[in-house]
Tab-separated table of C-alpha atoms in Angstrom:
chain	number	residue	atom	x	y	z
A	1	MET	CA	-13.795	5.645	-49.783
A	2	LYS	CA	-12.670	4.182	-46.461
A	3	LYS	CA	-13.051	6.364	-43.385
A	4	SER	CA	-12.025	5.120	-39.926
A	5	TYR	CA	-13.960	6.232	-36.861
A	6	PHE	CA	-10.584	6.619	-35.134
A	7	PRO	CA	-7.846	9.083	-36.149
A	8	ASP	CA	-4.993	7.689	-38.247
A	9	ASP	CA	-2.322	9.056	-35.933
A	10	GLY	CA	-2.065	8.759	-32.191
A	11	VAL	CA	-1.708	6.149	-29.495
A	12	TRP	CA	-4.121	3.696	-27.887
A	13	LEU	CA	-4.382	4.216	-24.119
A	14	LYS	CA	-6.332	2.063	-21.651
A	15	GLY	CA	-8.025	3.672	-18.668
A	16	ASN	CA	-10.688	3.582	-15.971
A	17	ILE	CA	-12.689	6.766	-15.429
A	18	HIS	CA	-14.797	5.858	-12.389
A	19	SER	CA	-13.165	4.794	-9.115
A	20	HIS	CA	-13.222	5.560	-5.407
A	21	SER	CA	-10.430	5.870	-2.884
A	22	THR	CA	-10.299	6.372	0.874
A	23	VAL	CA	-10.999	10.059	0.167
A	24	SER	CA	-14.646	8.959	0.117
A	25	ASP	CA	-15.892	5.375	0.448
A	26	GLY	CA	-13.212	3.286	-1.264
A	27	LEU	CA	-11.001	0.606	0.280
A	28	PHE	CA	-7.720	1.737	-1.310
A	29	THR	CA	-5.721	4.918	-0.721
A	30	PRO	CA	-5.123	7.103	-3.789
A	31	LYS	CA	-1.522	5.890	-3.946
A	32	GLU	CA	-2.574	2.229	-3.727
A	33	LEU	CA	-5.250	2.685	-6.379
A	34	ALA	CA	-2.874	4.397	-8.795
A	35	GLU	CA	-0.277	1.645	-8.340
A	36	LEU	CA	-2.841	-1.131	-8.836
A	37	TYR	CA	-3.958	0.269	-12.176
A	38	ARG	CA	-0.435	1.153	-13.323
A	39	SER	CA	0.781	-2.373	-12.563
A	40	HIS	CA	-2.056	-3.832	-14.645
A	41	GLY	CA	-1.183	-1.865	-17.759
A	42	TYR	CA	-3.552	1.072	-17.458
A	43	ALA	CA	-2.293	4.364	-18.873
A	44	PHE	CA	-4.787	6.623	-17.100
A	45	LEU	CA	-7.184	6.673	-14.164
A	46	SER	CA	-9.714	9.011	-12.624
A	47	MET	CA	-10.489	8.903	-8.910
A	48	THR	CA	-14.050	10.169	-8.894
A	49	ASP	CA	-14.692	10.301	-5.173
A	50	HIS	CA	-18.147	11.287	-4.040
A	51	ASN	CA	-18.910	15.011	-4.107
A	52	ILE	CA	-15.253	16.090	-3.850
A	53	PHE	CA	-12.872	17.182	-6.619
A	54	VAL	CA	-9.285	16.249	-5.737
A	55	PRO	CA	-6.420	16.609	-8.297
A	56	HIS	CA	-4.010	14.316	-6.351
A	57	ASP	CA	-0.946	16.392	-7.182
A	58	GLU	CA	0.973	14.355	-4.602
A	59	LEU	CA	1.101	11.338	-6.949
A	60	PRO	CA	3.846	11.046	-9.611
A	61	GLU	CA	2.525	11.838	-13.101
A	62	ASN	CA	5.163	9.774	-14.906
A	63	GLU	CA	3.678	6.477	-13.666
A	64	ILE	CA	-0.007	6.837	-14.587
A	65	ILE	CA	-1.960	9.799	-15.948
A	66	LEU	CA	-4.561	11.019	-13.465
A	67	LEU	CA	-7.712	12.745	-14.698
A	68	THR	CA	-9.302	14.797	-11.949
A	69	GLY	CA	-12.905	13.779	-11.465
A	70	VAL	CA	-15.935	13.702	-9.203
A	71	GLU	CA	-19.113	11.678	-8.741
A	72	HIS	CA	-22.110	13.688	-7.619
A	73	ASP	CA	-25.064	11.837	-6.183
A	74	LEU	CA	-28.651	12.918	-5.668
A	75	GLU	CA	-30.515	10.613	-3.303
A	76	TYR	CA	-34.303	10.382	-3.526
A	77	SER	CA	-34.831	7.415	-1.211
A	78	GLN	CA	-33.013	4.395	0.177
A	79	ASP	CA	-33.424	2.641	-3.175
A	80	LYS	CA	-33.461	5.420	-5.765
A	81	CYS	CA	-30.890	7.980	-6.863
A	82	THR	CA	-29.141	9.700	-9.759
A	83	HIS	CA	-25.338	9.607	-9.920
A	84	VAL	CA	-23.336	11.661	-12.399
A	85	VAL	CA	-19.580	11.387	-13.027
A	86	GLY	CA	-17.561	14.323	-14.315
A	87	LEU	CA	-13.956	14.572	-15.525
A	88	GLY	CA	-12.387	18.016	-15.272
A	89	ALA	CA	-10.046	19.879	-17.603
A	90	ALA	CA	-6.412	18.906	-17.272
A	91	SER	CA	-5.339	22.130	-15.562
A	92	LYS	CA	-8.260	22.376	-13.127
A	93	LYS	CA	-7.532	22.207	-9.412
A	94	GLU	CA	-11.091	22.885	-8.253
A	95	THR	CA	-14.576	23.276	-9.666
A	96	ALA	CA	-16.038	26.667	-10.524
A	97	TYR	CA	-19.091	25.755	-8.432
A	98	LEU	CA	-19.318	24.662	-4.806
A	99	CYS	CA	-18.376	20.985	-4.913
A	100	LYS	CA	-20.431	19.187	-2.260
A	101	ARG	CA	-23.281	16.717	-1.810
A	102	TYR	CA	-26.404	18.493	-3.006
A	103	SER	CA	-29.889	17.634	-1.838
A	104	THR	CA	-32.801	17.162	-4.207
A	105	GLU	CA	-34.250	20.371	-2.798
A	106	GLU	CA	-31.161	22.286	-3.956
A	107	LEU	CA	-30.703	20.764	-7.430
A	108	THR	CA	-32.553	18.642	-9.938
A	109	ASP	CA	-30.660	15.992	-11.871
A	110	GLN	CA	-30.827	18.179	-14.990
A	111	SER	CA	-29.482	21.247	-13.193
A	112	LEU	CA	-26.678	19.103	-11.751
A	113	ILE	CA	-25.648	17.998	-15.248
A	114	GLU	CA	-25.775	21.597	-16.456
A	115	LEU	CA	-23.638	22.726	-13.522
A	116	MET	CA	-20.991	20.108	-14.288
A	117	ARG	CA	-21.033	20.717	-18.018
A	118	ALA	CA	-20.724	24.479	-17.561
A	119	ASP	CA	-17.590	23.699	-15.557
A	120	GLY	CA	-16.107	22.071	-18.657
A	121	GLN	CA	-16.435	18.493	-17.435
A	122	PHE	CA	-16.897	15.361	-19.525
A	123	VAL	CA	-20.163	14.176	-17.998
A	124	SER	CA	-21.366	10.566	-17.751
A	125	LEU	CA	-24.600	9.146	-16.383
A	126	ALA	CA	-23.540	6.453	-13.913
A	127	HIS	CA	-25.098	2.985	-13.441
A	128	PRO	CA	-28.746	3.886	-14.234
A	129	VAL	CA	-29.907	0.294	-13.591
A	130	TRP	CA	-28.451	0.207	-10.080
A	131	SER	CA	-29.794	3.743	-9.511
A	132	ARG	CA	-33.286	2.443	-10.317
A	133	MET	CA	-33.872	5.151	-12.902
A	134	LYS	CA	-36.974	4.849	-15.060
A	135	SER	CA	-36.934	5.281	-18.825
A	136	GLN	CA	-38.772	8.601	-18.749
A	137	GLU	CA	-36.344	9.932	-16.138
A	138	ILE	CA	-33.370	9.090	-18.348
A	139	LEU	CA	-34.928	10.350	-21.573
A	140	LYS	CA	-35.742	13.774	-20.138
A	141	LEU	CA	-32.089	14.457	-19.317
A	142	ASN	CA	-29.949	16.469	-21.726
A	143	GLY	CA	-26.358	17.593	-21.937
A	144	PHE	CA	-24.454	14.561	-20.669
A	145	HIS	CA	-21.811	13.107	-22.963
A	146	ALA	CA	-21.868	9.407	-22.093
A	147	ILE	CA	-23.667	6.639	-20.261
A	148	GLU	CA	-22.026	3.767	-18.416
A	149	VAL	CA	-22.956	0.861	-20.662
A	150	PHE	CA	-21.193	-1.402	-18.137
A	151	ASN	CA	-20.349	-0.815	-14.472
A	152	ASN	CA	-18.341	-3.637	-12.881
A	153	GLY	CA	-19.004	-2.608	-9.275
A	154	THR	CA	-22.780	-2.503	-9.542
A	155	GLU	CA	-22.785	-5.670	-11.640
A	156	HIS	CA	-21.138	-7.439	-8.708
A	157	LEU	CA	-23.518	-5.894	-6.205
A	158	CYS	CA	-26.831	-6.891	-7.772
A	159	HIS	CA	-26.487	-7.619	-11.511
A	160	GLY	CA	-27.114	-3.903	-11.985
A	161	GLY	CA	-24.218	-3.011	-14.254
A	162	ASN	CA	-25.397	-3.438	-17.854
A	163	ALA	CA	-27.217	-0.421	-19.282
A	164	GLU	CA	-26.980	-1.216	-22.996
A	165	VAL	CA	-30.753	-1.168	-23.463
A	166	TRP	CA	-30.925	2.330	-21.934
A	167	TRP	CA	-28.145	3.489	-24.262
A	168	ASP	CA	-30.069	2.335	-27.335
A	169	MET	CA	-33.183	4.003	-25.977
A	170	LEU	CA	-31.297	7.315	-25.898
A	171	LEU	CA	-29.772	6.797	-29.340
A	172	GLN	CA	-33.160	5.946	-30.830
A	173	GLN	CA	-34.410	9.316	-29.588
A	174	GLY	CA	-31.654	11.058	-31.535
A	175	LYS	CA	-29.434	11.775	-28.525
A	176	ARG	CA	-25.724	11.552	-29.374
A	177	ILE	CA	-24.471	9.687	-26.348
A	178	PHE	CA	-21.187	7.772	-26.059
A	179	ALA	CA	-20.709	4.602	-23.985
A	180	THR	CA	-18.159	3.884	-21.266
A	181	ALA	CA	-17.274	0.761	-19.291
A	182	VAL	CA	-15.939	1.343	-15.785
A	183	ASP	CA	-14.948	-0.402	-12.574
A	184	ASP	CA	-16.572	2.006	-10.105
A	185	VAL	CA	-14.112	0.375	-7.739
A	186	HIS	CA	-14.801	0.427	-4.022
A	187	VAL	CA	-13.375	-2.976	-3.026
A	188	ALA	CA	-10.924	-5.455	-4.561
A	189	ASP	CA	-13.616	-7.474	-6.364
A	190	ASP	CA	-14.502	-4.387	-8.434
A	191	LEU	CA	-11.047	-4.081	-10.019
A	192	PHE	CA	-10.260	-4.565	-13.717
A	193	GLY	CA	-13.706	-5.505	-14.992
A	194	GLY	CA	-14.570	-2.594	-17.302
A	195	TRP	CA	-12.453	0.002	-19.086
A	196	ILE	CA	-12.122	2.209	-22.132
A	197	TRP	CA	-9.503	2.355	-24.870
A	198	VAL	CA	-8.883	5.907	-26.080
A	199	LYS	CA	-7.164	6.806	-29.380
A	200	ALA	CA	-5.392	9.969	-28.243
A	201	ALA	CA	-3.075	12.226	-30.192
A	202	GLU	CA	-0.417	11.713	-27.517
A	203	ARG	CA	0.063	10.345	-24.028
A	204	SER	CA	-1.200	13.348	-22.034
A	205	ARG	CA	-4.182	14.416	-19.958
A	206	GLU	CA	-5.132	17.040	-22.524
A	207	ALA	CA	-5.113	14.570	-25.419
A	208	ILE	CA	-7.091	11.939	-23.495
A	209	LEU	CA	-9.805	14.414	-22.558
A	210	ASP	CA	-9.935	15.728	-26.121
A	211	ALA	CA	-10.424	12.167	-27.402
A	212	LEU	CA	-13.210	11.586	-24.868
A	213	PHE	CA	-15.117	14.667	-25.981
A	214	GLN	CA	-14.739	13.596	-29.624
A	215	GLY	CA	-15.856	10.025	-28.923
A	216	CYS	CA	-12.536	8.557	-30.088
A	217	PHE	CA	-12.708	5.573	-27.762
A	218	TYR	CA	-14.537	2.337	-27.147
A	219	ALA	CA	-15.710	0.486	-24.035
A	220	SER	CA	-14.700	-3.065	-23.165
A	221	THR	CA	-14.706	-5.868	-20.635
A	222	GLY	CA	-12.270	-7.923	-22.737
A	223	PRO	CA	-12.165	-7.750	-26.563
A	224	GLU	CA	-10.158	-5.153	-28.442
A	225	ILE	CA	-11.499	-3.163	-31.387
A	226	TYR	CA	-8.666	-2.297	-33.748
A	227	ASP	CA	-10.609	-0.313	-36.330
A	228	PHE	CA	-14.189	0.685	-37.045
A	229	GLY	CA	-15.601	2.914	-39.710
A	230	LEU	CA	-17.148	3.297	-43.160
A	231	ASP	CA	-15.984	1.785	-46.426
A	232	GLY	CA	-18.304	3.142	-49.055
A	233	ASP	CA	-21.779	1.919	-48.154
A	234	ARG	CA	-20.549	-0.635	-45.616
A	235	VAL	CA	-19.675	-0.328	-41.938
A	236	TYR	CA	-16.604	-2.385	-41.105
A	237	VAL	CA	-14.879	-3.535	-37.940
A	238	SER	CA	-11.663	-5.377	-37.115
A	239	CYS	CA	-11.092	-6.798	-33.652
A	240	SER	CA	-9.339	-9.385	-31.525
A	241	GLY	CA	-10.579	-12.949	-31.972
A	242	CYS	CA	-14.279	-13.123	-31.080
A	243	ARG	CA	-17.123	-15.604	-31.338
A	244	GLU	CA	-19.762	-12.947	-32.196
A	245	ILE	CA	-19.884	-9.568	-33.936
A	246	HIS	CA	-23.134	-7.605	-33.818
A	247	PHE	CA	-24.019	-4.557	-35.915
A	248	VAL	CA	-26.640	-2.716	-33.885
A	249	THR	CA	-28.703	-0.247	-35.913
A	250	TYR	CA	-31.941	1.710	-35.872
A	251	ALA	CA	-34.513	1.699	-37.438
A	252	PRO	CA	-33.375	-1.410	-39.392
A	253	ARG	CA	-32.528	-4.356	-37.182
A	254	GLY	CA	-28.859	-4.661	-38.100
A	255	ASN	CA	-27.078	-8.000	-38.343
A	256	SER	CA	-25.261	-10.560	-36.184
A	257	LEU	CA	-22.426	-12.873	-37.169
A	258	PHE	CA	-21.226	-15.960	-35.287
A	259	ALA	CA	-18.015	-17.932	-35.636
A	260	GLU	CA	-18.515	-21.525	-36.813
A	261	ASN	CA	-17.107	-24.629	-35.117
A	262	ASP	CA	-15.447	-22.740	-32.273
A	263	GLY	CA	-13.572	-20.569	-34.750
A	264	VAL	CA	-12.916	-16.849	-34.429
A	265	LEU	CA	-14.136	-13.715	-36.105
A	266	LYS	CA	-11.604	-10.924	-36.528
A	267	GLU	CA	-13.407	-8.715	-39.008
A	268	ALA	CA	-16.865	-8.147	-40.416
A	269	SER	CA	-18.929	-5.616	-42.319
A	270	TYR	CA	-22.522	-4.528	-42.656
A	271	ALA	CA	-24.203	-3.183	-45.790
A	272	LEU	CA	-26.102	0.020	-45.104
A	273	THR	CA	-29.705	0.231	-46.231
A	274	GLY	CA	-29.847	4.028	-46.158
A	275	ARG	CA	-32.427	3.961	-43.362
A	276	GLU	CA	-30.030	3.817	-40.402
A	277	SER	CA	-29.945	6.685	-37.941
A	278	TYR	CA	-26.892	5.113	-36.299
A	279	VAL	CA	-24.724	1.998	-36.422
A	280	ARG	CA	-22.612	0.644	-33.594
A	281	VAL	CA	-20.746	-2.618	-33.089
A	282	VAL	CA	-20.650	-5.124	-30.223
A	283	CYS	CA	-17.878	-7.735	-30.165
A	284	VAL	CA	-18.166	-10.780	-27.875
A	285	ASP	CA	-15.223	-13.093	-27.178
A	286	HIS	CA	-15.251	-16.795	-26.275
A	287	HIS	CA	-15.294	-15.970	-22.553
A	288	GLY	CA	-18.489	-13.943	-22.903
A	289	HIS	CA	-16.711	-10.613	-22.535
A	290	TRP	CA	-17.922	-7.624	-24.534
A	291	ALA	CA	-16.639	-4.550	-26.364
A	292	TRP	CA	-18.864	-1.703	-27.535
A	293	SER	CA	-17.962	0.824	-30.217
A	294	ASN	CA	-19.442	4.286	-30.120
A	295	PRO	CA	-22.044	4.913	-32.849
A	296	ILE	CA	-21.535	6.208	-36.331
A	297	PHE	CA	-24.448	8.549	-36.971
A	298	PHE	CA	-26.057	8.660	-40.385
A	299	ASP	CA	-25.205	12.283	-41.169
A	300	GLU	CA	-21.507	11.467	-40.704
A	301	ARG	CA	-21.657	9.337	-43.854
A	302	THR	CA	-19.705	11.706	-46.066
């Protein structure tokens, strides 16, 4: 029996959920940022300025859907920090807690995540490589929904944007964590390098947030994933033309497929062994751009 990871009905919407405007340390005004993303085909955007939660009601909703968000940062030293991004409920105008820059004496990283989650936010761990987080510091954290598997801004700064290895580390510990790709835009060079595609019930803030919480999305820097799911005892994927498709699993080692003679791969499948705790897919196009599905966990195989 075939079962897609994505709902049958709904609409695919492209968005960026980590960006900065002149409200904090970004180059572009909120209006400029919204217009840049709208003009490049994005359906939604979140301006997650540092330690401030601004709904931007002054911007027209019919042009691009705005998800109110915030990035909180805890600074331990000049080189080390923890940053956490949160997206608020569609109707929220302010947080239920005091939204400000907290010191490490006031909050731990875990208590910060709990504060944001209790406020109903979709919570992501931001750029752990750039933040210089250690494996034990990441593994001890609980309650966040996603990790930035790719951050375009920090990749440009210091090759600190790819956190795929940290994501697998969390998944291998049984943590059900989704993956996002984001721009974390501060300057023009950060634009349009990482995004997510959400399969939402409709084109609305409420439906987009609901899809995020359910994991009905994938992260990308280029390729498109059209479908992904289970067909009996096989995991299948269909995608835009790619040179590589990787089935990443644990504890078995999964499988990788490569197009021959500069050809393209548009679909593939993987036979389950029965020992997988999760299976996810990575698609790589001929330009070296990536797309990451969220995992199918073994106890969803019904």
